[in-house]
XYZ file of C-alpha atoms in Angstrom:
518
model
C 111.715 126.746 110.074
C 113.216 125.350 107.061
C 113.128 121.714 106.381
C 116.369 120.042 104.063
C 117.299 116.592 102.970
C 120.898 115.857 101.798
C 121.492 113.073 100.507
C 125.414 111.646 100.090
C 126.114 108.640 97.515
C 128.306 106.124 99.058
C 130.249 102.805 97.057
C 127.980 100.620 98.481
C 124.279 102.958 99.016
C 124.207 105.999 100.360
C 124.253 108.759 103.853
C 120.902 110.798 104.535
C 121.113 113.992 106.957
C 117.725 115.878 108.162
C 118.554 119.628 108.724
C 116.450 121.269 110.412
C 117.549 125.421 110.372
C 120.828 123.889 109.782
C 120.974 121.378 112.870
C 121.117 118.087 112.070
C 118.159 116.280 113.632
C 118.264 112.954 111.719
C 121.091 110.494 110.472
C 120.410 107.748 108.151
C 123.429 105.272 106.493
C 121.660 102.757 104.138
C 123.433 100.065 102.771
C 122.255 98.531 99.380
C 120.860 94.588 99.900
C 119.741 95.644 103.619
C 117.532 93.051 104.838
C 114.728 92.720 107.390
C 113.474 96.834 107.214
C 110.396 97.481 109.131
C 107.316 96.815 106.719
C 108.916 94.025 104.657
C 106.731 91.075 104.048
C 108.037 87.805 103.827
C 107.024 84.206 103.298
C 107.929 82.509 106.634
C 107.762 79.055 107.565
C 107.141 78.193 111.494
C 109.992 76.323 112.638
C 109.324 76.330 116.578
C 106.020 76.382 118.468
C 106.732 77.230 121.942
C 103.439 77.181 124.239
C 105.203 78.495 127.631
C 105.914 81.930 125.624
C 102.745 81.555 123.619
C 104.483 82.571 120.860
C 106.550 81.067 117.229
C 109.658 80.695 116.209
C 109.520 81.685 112.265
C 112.097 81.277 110.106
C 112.346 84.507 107.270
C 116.197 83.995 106.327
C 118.208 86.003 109.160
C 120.534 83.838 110.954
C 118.359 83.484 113.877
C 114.645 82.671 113.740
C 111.976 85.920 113.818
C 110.057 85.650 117.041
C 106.177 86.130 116.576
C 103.754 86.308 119.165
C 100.036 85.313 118.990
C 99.100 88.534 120.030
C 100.666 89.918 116.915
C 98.555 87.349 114.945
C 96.298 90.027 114.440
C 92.209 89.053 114.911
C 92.248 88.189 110.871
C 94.643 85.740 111.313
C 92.110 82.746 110.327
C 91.293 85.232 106.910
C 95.183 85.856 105.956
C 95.734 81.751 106.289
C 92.848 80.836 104.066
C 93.407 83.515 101.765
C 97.022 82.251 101.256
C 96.016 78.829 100.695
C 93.821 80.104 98.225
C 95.903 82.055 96.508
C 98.926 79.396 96.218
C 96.557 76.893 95.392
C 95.642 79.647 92.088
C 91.907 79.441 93.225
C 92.223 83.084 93.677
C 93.987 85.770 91.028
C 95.252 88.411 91.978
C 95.298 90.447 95.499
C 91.749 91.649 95.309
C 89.241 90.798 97.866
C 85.807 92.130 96.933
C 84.689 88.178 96.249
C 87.031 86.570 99.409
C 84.773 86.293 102.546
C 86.519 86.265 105.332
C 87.151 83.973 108.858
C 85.555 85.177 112.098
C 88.344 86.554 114.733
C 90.301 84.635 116.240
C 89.865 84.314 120.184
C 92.480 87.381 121.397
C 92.799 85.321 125.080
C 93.521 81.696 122.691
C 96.441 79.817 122.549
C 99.625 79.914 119.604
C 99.089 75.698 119.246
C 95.685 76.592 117.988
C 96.753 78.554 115.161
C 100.074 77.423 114.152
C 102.078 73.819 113.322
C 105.518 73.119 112.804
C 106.685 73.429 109.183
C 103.680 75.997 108.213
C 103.934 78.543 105.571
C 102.645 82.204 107.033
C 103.314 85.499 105.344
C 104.491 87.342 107.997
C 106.024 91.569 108.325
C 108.609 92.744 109.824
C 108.114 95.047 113.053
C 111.483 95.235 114.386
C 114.879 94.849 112.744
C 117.238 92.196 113.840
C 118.504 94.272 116.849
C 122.010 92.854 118.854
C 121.142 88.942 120.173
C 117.466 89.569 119.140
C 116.337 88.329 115.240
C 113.425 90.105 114.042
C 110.548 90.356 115.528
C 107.099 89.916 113.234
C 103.667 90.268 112.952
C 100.952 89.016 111.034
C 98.393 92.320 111.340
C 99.577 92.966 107.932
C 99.592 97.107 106.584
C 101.181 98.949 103.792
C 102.066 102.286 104.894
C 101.475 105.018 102.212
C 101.671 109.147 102.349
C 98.566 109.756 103.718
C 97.019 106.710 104.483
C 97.601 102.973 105.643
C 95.987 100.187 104.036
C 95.034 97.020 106.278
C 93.922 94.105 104.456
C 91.187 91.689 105.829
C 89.891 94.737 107.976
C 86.647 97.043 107.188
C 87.352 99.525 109.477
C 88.534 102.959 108.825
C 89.821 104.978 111.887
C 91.562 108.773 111.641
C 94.796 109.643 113.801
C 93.836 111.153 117.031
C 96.514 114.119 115.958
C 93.569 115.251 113.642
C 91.206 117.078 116.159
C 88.513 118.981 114.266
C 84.933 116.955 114.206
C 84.078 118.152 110.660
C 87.382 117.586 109.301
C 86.837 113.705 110.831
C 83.608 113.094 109.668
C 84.913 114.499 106.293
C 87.433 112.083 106.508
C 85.794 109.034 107.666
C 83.179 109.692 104.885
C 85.371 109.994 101.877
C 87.738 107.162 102.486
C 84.459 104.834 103.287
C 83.397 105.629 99.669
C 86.475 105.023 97.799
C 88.199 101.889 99.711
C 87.727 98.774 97.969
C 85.509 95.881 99.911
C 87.818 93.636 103.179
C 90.327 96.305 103.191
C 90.408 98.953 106.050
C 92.072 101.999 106.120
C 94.070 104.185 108.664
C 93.869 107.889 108.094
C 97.330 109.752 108.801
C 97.678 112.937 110.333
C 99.334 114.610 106.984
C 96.278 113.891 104.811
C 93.974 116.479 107.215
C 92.215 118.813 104.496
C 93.322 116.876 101.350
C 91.488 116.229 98.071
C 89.924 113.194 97.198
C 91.942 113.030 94.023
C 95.212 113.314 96.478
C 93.636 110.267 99.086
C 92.378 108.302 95.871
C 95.945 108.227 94.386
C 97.724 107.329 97.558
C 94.959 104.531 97.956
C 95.021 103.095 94.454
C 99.266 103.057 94.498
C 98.945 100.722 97.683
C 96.189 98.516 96.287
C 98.425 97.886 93.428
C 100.957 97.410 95.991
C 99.276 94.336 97.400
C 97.723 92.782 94.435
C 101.530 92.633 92.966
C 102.548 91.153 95.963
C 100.346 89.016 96.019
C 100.907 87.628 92.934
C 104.475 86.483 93.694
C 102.888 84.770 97.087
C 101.975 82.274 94.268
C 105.213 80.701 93.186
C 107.159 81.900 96.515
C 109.624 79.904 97.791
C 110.092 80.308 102.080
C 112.102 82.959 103.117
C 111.060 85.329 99.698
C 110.328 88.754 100.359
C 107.086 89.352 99.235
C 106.342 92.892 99.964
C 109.199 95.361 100.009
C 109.163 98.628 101.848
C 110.335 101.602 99.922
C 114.083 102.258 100.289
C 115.101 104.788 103.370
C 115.078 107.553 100.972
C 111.738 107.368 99.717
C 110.093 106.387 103.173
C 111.429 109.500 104.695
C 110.357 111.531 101.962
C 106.767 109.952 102.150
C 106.422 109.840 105.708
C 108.357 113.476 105.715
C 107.570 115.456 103.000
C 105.572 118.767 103.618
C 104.777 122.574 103.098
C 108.018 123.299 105.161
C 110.349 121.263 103.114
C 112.098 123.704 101.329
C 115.478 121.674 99.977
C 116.631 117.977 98.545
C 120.028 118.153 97.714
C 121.391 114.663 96.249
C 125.067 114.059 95.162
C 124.666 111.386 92.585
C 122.885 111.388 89.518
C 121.301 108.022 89.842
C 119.905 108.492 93.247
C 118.550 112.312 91.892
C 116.446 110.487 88.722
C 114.908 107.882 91.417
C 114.082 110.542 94.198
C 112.941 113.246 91.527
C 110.596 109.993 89.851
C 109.349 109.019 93.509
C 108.456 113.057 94.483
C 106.710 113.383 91.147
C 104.532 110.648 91.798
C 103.523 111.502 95.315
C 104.066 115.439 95.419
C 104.454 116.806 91.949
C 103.973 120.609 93.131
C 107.309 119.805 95.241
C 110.118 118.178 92.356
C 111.385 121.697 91.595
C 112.806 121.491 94.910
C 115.365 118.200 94.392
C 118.372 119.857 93.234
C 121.625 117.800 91.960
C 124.450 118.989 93.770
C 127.563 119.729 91.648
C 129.838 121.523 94.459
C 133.447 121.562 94.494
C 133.659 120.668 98.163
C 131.547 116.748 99.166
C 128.100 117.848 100.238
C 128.564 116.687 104.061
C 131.195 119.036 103.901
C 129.121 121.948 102.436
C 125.961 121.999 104.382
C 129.065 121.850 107.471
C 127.010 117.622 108.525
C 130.519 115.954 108.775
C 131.661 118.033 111.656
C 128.264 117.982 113.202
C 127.997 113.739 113.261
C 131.646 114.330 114.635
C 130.355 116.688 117.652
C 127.228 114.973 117.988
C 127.765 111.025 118.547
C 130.786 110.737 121.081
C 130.093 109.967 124.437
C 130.592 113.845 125.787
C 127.930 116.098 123.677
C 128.982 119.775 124.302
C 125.605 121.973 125.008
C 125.949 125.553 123.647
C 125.306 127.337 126.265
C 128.525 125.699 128.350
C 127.098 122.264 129.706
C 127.278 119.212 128.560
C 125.698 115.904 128.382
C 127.631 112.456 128.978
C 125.436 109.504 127.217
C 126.246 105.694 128.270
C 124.717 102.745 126.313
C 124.149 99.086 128.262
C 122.562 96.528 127.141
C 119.205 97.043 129.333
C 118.959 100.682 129.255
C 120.984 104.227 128.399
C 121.669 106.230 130.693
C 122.293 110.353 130.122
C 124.171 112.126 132.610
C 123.634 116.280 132.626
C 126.705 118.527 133.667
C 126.750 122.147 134.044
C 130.441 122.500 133.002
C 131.882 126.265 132.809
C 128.153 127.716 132.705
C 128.270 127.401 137.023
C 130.162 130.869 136.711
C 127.743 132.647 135.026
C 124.274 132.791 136.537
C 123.026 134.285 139.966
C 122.806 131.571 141.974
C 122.269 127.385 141.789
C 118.959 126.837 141.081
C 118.869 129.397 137.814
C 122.288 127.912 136.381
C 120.614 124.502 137.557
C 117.485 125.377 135.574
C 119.368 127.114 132.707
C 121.640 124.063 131.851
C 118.694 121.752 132.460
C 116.232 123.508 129.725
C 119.141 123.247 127.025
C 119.689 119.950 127.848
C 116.333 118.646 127.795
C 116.166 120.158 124.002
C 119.549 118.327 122.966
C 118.716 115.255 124.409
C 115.611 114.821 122.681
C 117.474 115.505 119.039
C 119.904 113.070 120.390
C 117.317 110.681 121.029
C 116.398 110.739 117.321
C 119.450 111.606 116.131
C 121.062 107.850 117.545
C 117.821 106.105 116.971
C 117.829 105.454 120.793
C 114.858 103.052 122.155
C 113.699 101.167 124.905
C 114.495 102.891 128.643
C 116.182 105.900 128.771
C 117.482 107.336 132.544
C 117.990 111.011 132.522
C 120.068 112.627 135.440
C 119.476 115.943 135.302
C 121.063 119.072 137.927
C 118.898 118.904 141.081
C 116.691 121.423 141.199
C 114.331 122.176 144.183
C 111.433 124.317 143.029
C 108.405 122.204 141.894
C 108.203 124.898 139.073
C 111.366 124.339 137.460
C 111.016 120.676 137.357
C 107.120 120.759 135.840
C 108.776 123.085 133.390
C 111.640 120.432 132.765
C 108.729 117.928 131.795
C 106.985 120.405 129.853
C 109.501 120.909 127.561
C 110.863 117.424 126.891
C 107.407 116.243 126.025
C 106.970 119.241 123.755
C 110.592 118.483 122.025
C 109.246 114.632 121.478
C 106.454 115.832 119.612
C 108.044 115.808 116.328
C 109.869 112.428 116.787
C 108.121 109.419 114.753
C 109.055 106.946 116.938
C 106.236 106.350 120.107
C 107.661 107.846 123.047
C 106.178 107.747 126.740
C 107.879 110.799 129.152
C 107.626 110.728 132.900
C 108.192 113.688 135.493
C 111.153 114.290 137.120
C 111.679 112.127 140.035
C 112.380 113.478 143.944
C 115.850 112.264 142.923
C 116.120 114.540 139.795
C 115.700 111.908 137.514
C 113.556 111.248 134.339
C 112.533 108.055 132.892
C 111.549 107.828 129.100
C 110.635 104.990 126.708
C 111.121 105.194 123.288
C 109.632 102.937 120.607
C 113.256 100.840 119.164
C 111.724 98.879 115.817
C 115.816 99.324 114.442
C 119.295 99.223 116.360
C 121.009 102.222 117.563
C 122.845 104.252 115.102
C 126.610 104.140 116.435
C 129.340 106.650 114.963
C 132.819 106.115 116.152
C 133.806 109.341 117.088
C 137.349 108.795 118.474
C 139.968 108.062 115.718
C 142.522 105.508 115.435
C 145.793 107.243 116.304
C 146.761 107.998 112.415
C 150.192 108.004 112.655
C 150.850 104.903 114.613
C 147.096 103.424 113.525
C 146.529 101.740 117.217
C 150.134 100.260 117.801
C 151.442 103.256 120.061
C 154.465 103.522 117.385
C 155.207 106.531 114.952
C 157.258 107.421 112.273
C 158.117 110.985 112.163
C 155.022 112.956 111.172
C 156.976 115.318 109.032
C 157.957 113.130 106.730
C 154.210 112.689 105.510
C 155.069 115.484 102.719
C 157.919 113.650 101.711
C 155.380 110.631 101.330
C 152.904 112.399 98.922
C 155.320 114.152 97.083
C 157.317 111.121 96.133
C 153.646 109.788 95.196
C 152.654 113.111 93.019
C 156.005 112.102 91.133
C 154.810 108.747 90.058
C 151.232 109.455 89.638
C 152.519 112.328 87.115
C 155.041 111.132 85.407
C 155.721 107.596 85.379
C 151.623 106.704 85.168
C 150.996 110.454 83.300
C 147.818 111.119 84.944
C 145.823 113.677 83.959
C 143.351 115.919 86.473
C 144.970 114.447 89.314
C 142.914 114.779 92.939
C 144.674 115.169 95.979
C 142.055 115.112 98.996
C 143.620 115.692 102.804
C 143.001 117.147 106.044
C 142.536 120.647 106.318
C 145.769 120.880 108.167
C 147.594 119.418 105.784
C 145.636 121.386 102.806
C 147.005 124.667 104.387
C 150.646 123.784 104.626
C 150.742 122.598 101.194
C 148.440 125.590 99.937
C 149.984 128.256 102.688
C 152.223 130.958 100.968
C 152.561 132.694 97.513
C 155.483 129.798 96.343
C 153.460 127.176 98.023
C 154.083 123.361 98.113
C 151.828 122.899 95.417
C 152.802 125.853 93.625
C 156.504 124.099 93.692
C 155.204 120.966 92.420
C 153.216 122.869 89.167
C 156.821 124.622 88.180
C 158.408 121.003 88.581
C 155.804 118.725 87.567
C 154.212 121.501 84.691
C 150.774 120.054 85.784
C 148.414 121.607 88.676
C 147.152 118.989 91.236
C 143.771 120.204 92.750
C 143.195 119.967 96.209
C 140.290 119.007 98.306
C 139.661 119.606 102.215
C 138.492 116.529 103.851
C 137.687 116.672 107.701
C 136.710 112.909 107.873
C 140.139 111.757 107.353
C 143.034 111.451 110.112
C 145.213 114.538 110.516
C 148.443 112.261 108.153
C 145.957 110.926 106.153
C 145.320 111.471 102.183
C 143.994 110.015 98.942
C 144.498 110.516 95.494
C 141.786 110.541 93.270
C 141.301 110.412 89.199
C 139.707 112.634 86.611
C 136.638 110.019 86.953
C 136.456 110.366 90.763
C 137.687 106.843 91.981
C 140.658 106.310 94.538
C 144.046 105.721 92.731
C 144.956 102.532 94.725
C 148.951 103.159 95.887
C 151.514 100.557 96.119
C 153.459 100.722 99.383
């Protein structure tokens, strides 16, 4: 199974696609100056104490307050408030914490009024984005997440990940990191460092340390709302958290965003930078690796299933709900309960890509064909909960139901990833009017004849749809053809599926949109 990363520049950050054999399986659009990511740590200052929800209003700088529990206090809670007192008050340098002795736990069953006042400065991290009505929600069980490893300050206790079964391998483990982590901080063992060298755990360790002292050291002079403790951008946390024997190709568009990724891989996986290629491609790259057409196919509200099914997906604000139709495929099979199971085993394979795919969380209802051998439906289960395997996010999968349907809960830390799929009428752009559609040529030849000779631009860019690229390229004495034996200048052309079937652009030698005056 081969593993890729493509990554797309955009003006204002930039478009990640996992391919997995060629299927996309994740979709990430990260905007530059994107605020509140899961594992930021900011400065917070309480603003509400409410004792019915035993739980704090904090404010971190998003335009409603972060909502904090006291059972995400964390039992060091009385440690991480005397330490930052400390450490403000410069009675303590620095992050480390071999000379810091720290609080007792707090009392898990207590009370928030205990713990916090009005006005009270807390650093605090961020579990889950800002999603629709909801600000973010926080925590104060501080970790930094690194490759193999998770550091937790104020904590001496090292666990492994269950996902690591062998007892040697454990103990191994367990024994090492014990050895090399510094005094108050405890450690989390990820599944991805099983059978790695010291030297390998030692580095990830020592980067995170570093981490936390630097933080730390701007907790002296922060203002409220500062951002302490930055997580690494979306690139670099998927390549950390991602980043394996099986990943065979990162292919990055921009120059900029090649350095930094080809920097970040060298420091945690040097054996694996010869794979980061830059992409220099005629063609964009989402076009290339054939990812436009697949976020097209793959986000409306009807999902096609190979095989002739298909899935119809419905968002509310409590829950989503996934209807599953057989379509066509009815024709094919023997009888109703094979085409039943048939459509039913594709389906439960799409909709868990879709699940990760969207970034889909909290209840999911799944409505799949009835089937009525107990067989069929254990192997329905079966292979859902194997699909989920690979997704990050916590999942929890029940069996089928007597009614044929499935419940599932998904971990939702971020909100939903939402393509529109369906275009704005090009031609009329939502107002239901038109002007004829054939005199779009008209349109961009009149604009070639500017652009060339009244501006004289040179290496002029003329990207369209792909039905419009054919008519103009279709032919020995094409369109464009015509215009070279006019104009004495070739204009290149570019497919561009993305854009409306009337729609084009004109770019520059340099790459940048030629703005056009109506």
């Amino acid at each position: 199974m081969s593993n890729e990363l493509i990554i797309s520049a955009t003006q204002d950050g930039c478009r990640i696609a996992l391919l997995k054999d060629k299927t996309l399986v994740e979709f990430h659009n990260e905007e530059e100056g994107t605020k509140f990511t899961v594992g930021d740590i900011y400065l917070g200052t309480v603003k509400k104490v409410v004792q019915g929800l035993n739980a704090a209003f904090i404010d971190v700088g998003y335009d409603k307050d972060a909502f904090l529990h006291y059972l995400d206090l964390g039992p060091q809670f009385s440690s991480l408030q005397k330490f930052t007192k400390l450490v403000r008050a410069k009675k303590i340098n620095g992050g480390k914490l071999d000379k810091f002795t720290p609080e007792a736990d707090i009392d898990k069953h207590g009370k928030i009024t205990q713990q916090l006042s009005k006005n009270q400065l807390i650093p605090v991290q961020i579990v889950k984005e800002p999603i629709s009505t909801k600000g973010p929600r926080l925590s104060c069980e501080l970790s930094l997440a690194g490759r193999y490893l998770v550091l937790v300050p104020f904590s001496n206790a090292v666990s492994v990940s269950k996902k690591i079964t062998s007892s040697e391998e454990r103990k191994r483990l367990l024994r090492l990191i014990q050895s090399i982590k510094p005094p108050n901080f405890g450690v989390i063992i990820r599944t991805v460092a099983e059978n790695k060298e010291v030297a390998e755990l030692d580095r990830d360790l020592r980067s995170m340390v570093t981490t936390w002292e630097e933080g730390m050291t701007r907790l002296v002079n922060a203002q409220p709302r500062e951002k302490i403790i930055g997580e690494l951008d979306k690139t670099s946390s998927l390549l950390r958290d991602m980043l394996n024997e099986s990943f065979d190709n990162i292919q990055v568009d921009d120059k900029k965003i090649y350095d930094d990724v080809k920097t970040y891989i060298h420091t945690i996986a040097p054996d694996k930078e010869k794979i980061v290629k830059l992409y220099n491609g005629k063609a964009k790259i989402f076009e290339h690796f054939g990812i436009e057409r697949q976020i097209k196919s793959a986000f409306g509200q009807t999902v096609s299933l190979r095989a002739g099914g298909y899935l119809i997906i419905e968002h509310t604000e409590a829950l989503h709900v996934i209807d599953v139709n057989s379509g066509n495929k009815s024709n094919r099979e023997e009888n109703q309960e094979t085409t039943a199971l048939s459509v039913n085993m594709e389906a439960a394979k799409e909709i868990a890509r879709q699940l990760r795919l969207r970034d889909m969380g909290g209840i999911i209802v799944v409505d799949f064909i009835d089937m009525k051998n107990p067989e069929n439906k254990k192997l329905i289960f079966k292979i859902m909960k194997d699909e989920m395997q690979d997704d990050k996010a916590k999942s929890t999968v029940l069996p089928l139901s007597k009614f044929g349907l499935m419940q599932i809960t998904r971990e939702r830390v971020r909100p939903q990833m939402n393509i529109a799929t369906k275009e704005v009428c090009p031609t009329c752009n939502g107002t239901g009017k038109i002007t004829a559609s054939i005199l779009v040529s008209d349109l961009i030849e009149k604009n070639i004849e500017h652009l060339l000779v009244k501006q004289n631009e040179k290496d002029l860019v003329l990207a369209l749809h792909p039905y419009l690229f054919a008519y103009f390229t279709n032919g020995f004495i094409s369109e464009r053809m015509r215009w070279y034996l006019k104009y004495k200048r070739w204009v290149k052309m570019v497919k561009d599926t993305s854009m409306g079937i009337t729609e084009y652009k004109f770019l520059n030698k340099e790459g940048e949109e030629i703005q056009l005056t109506s």
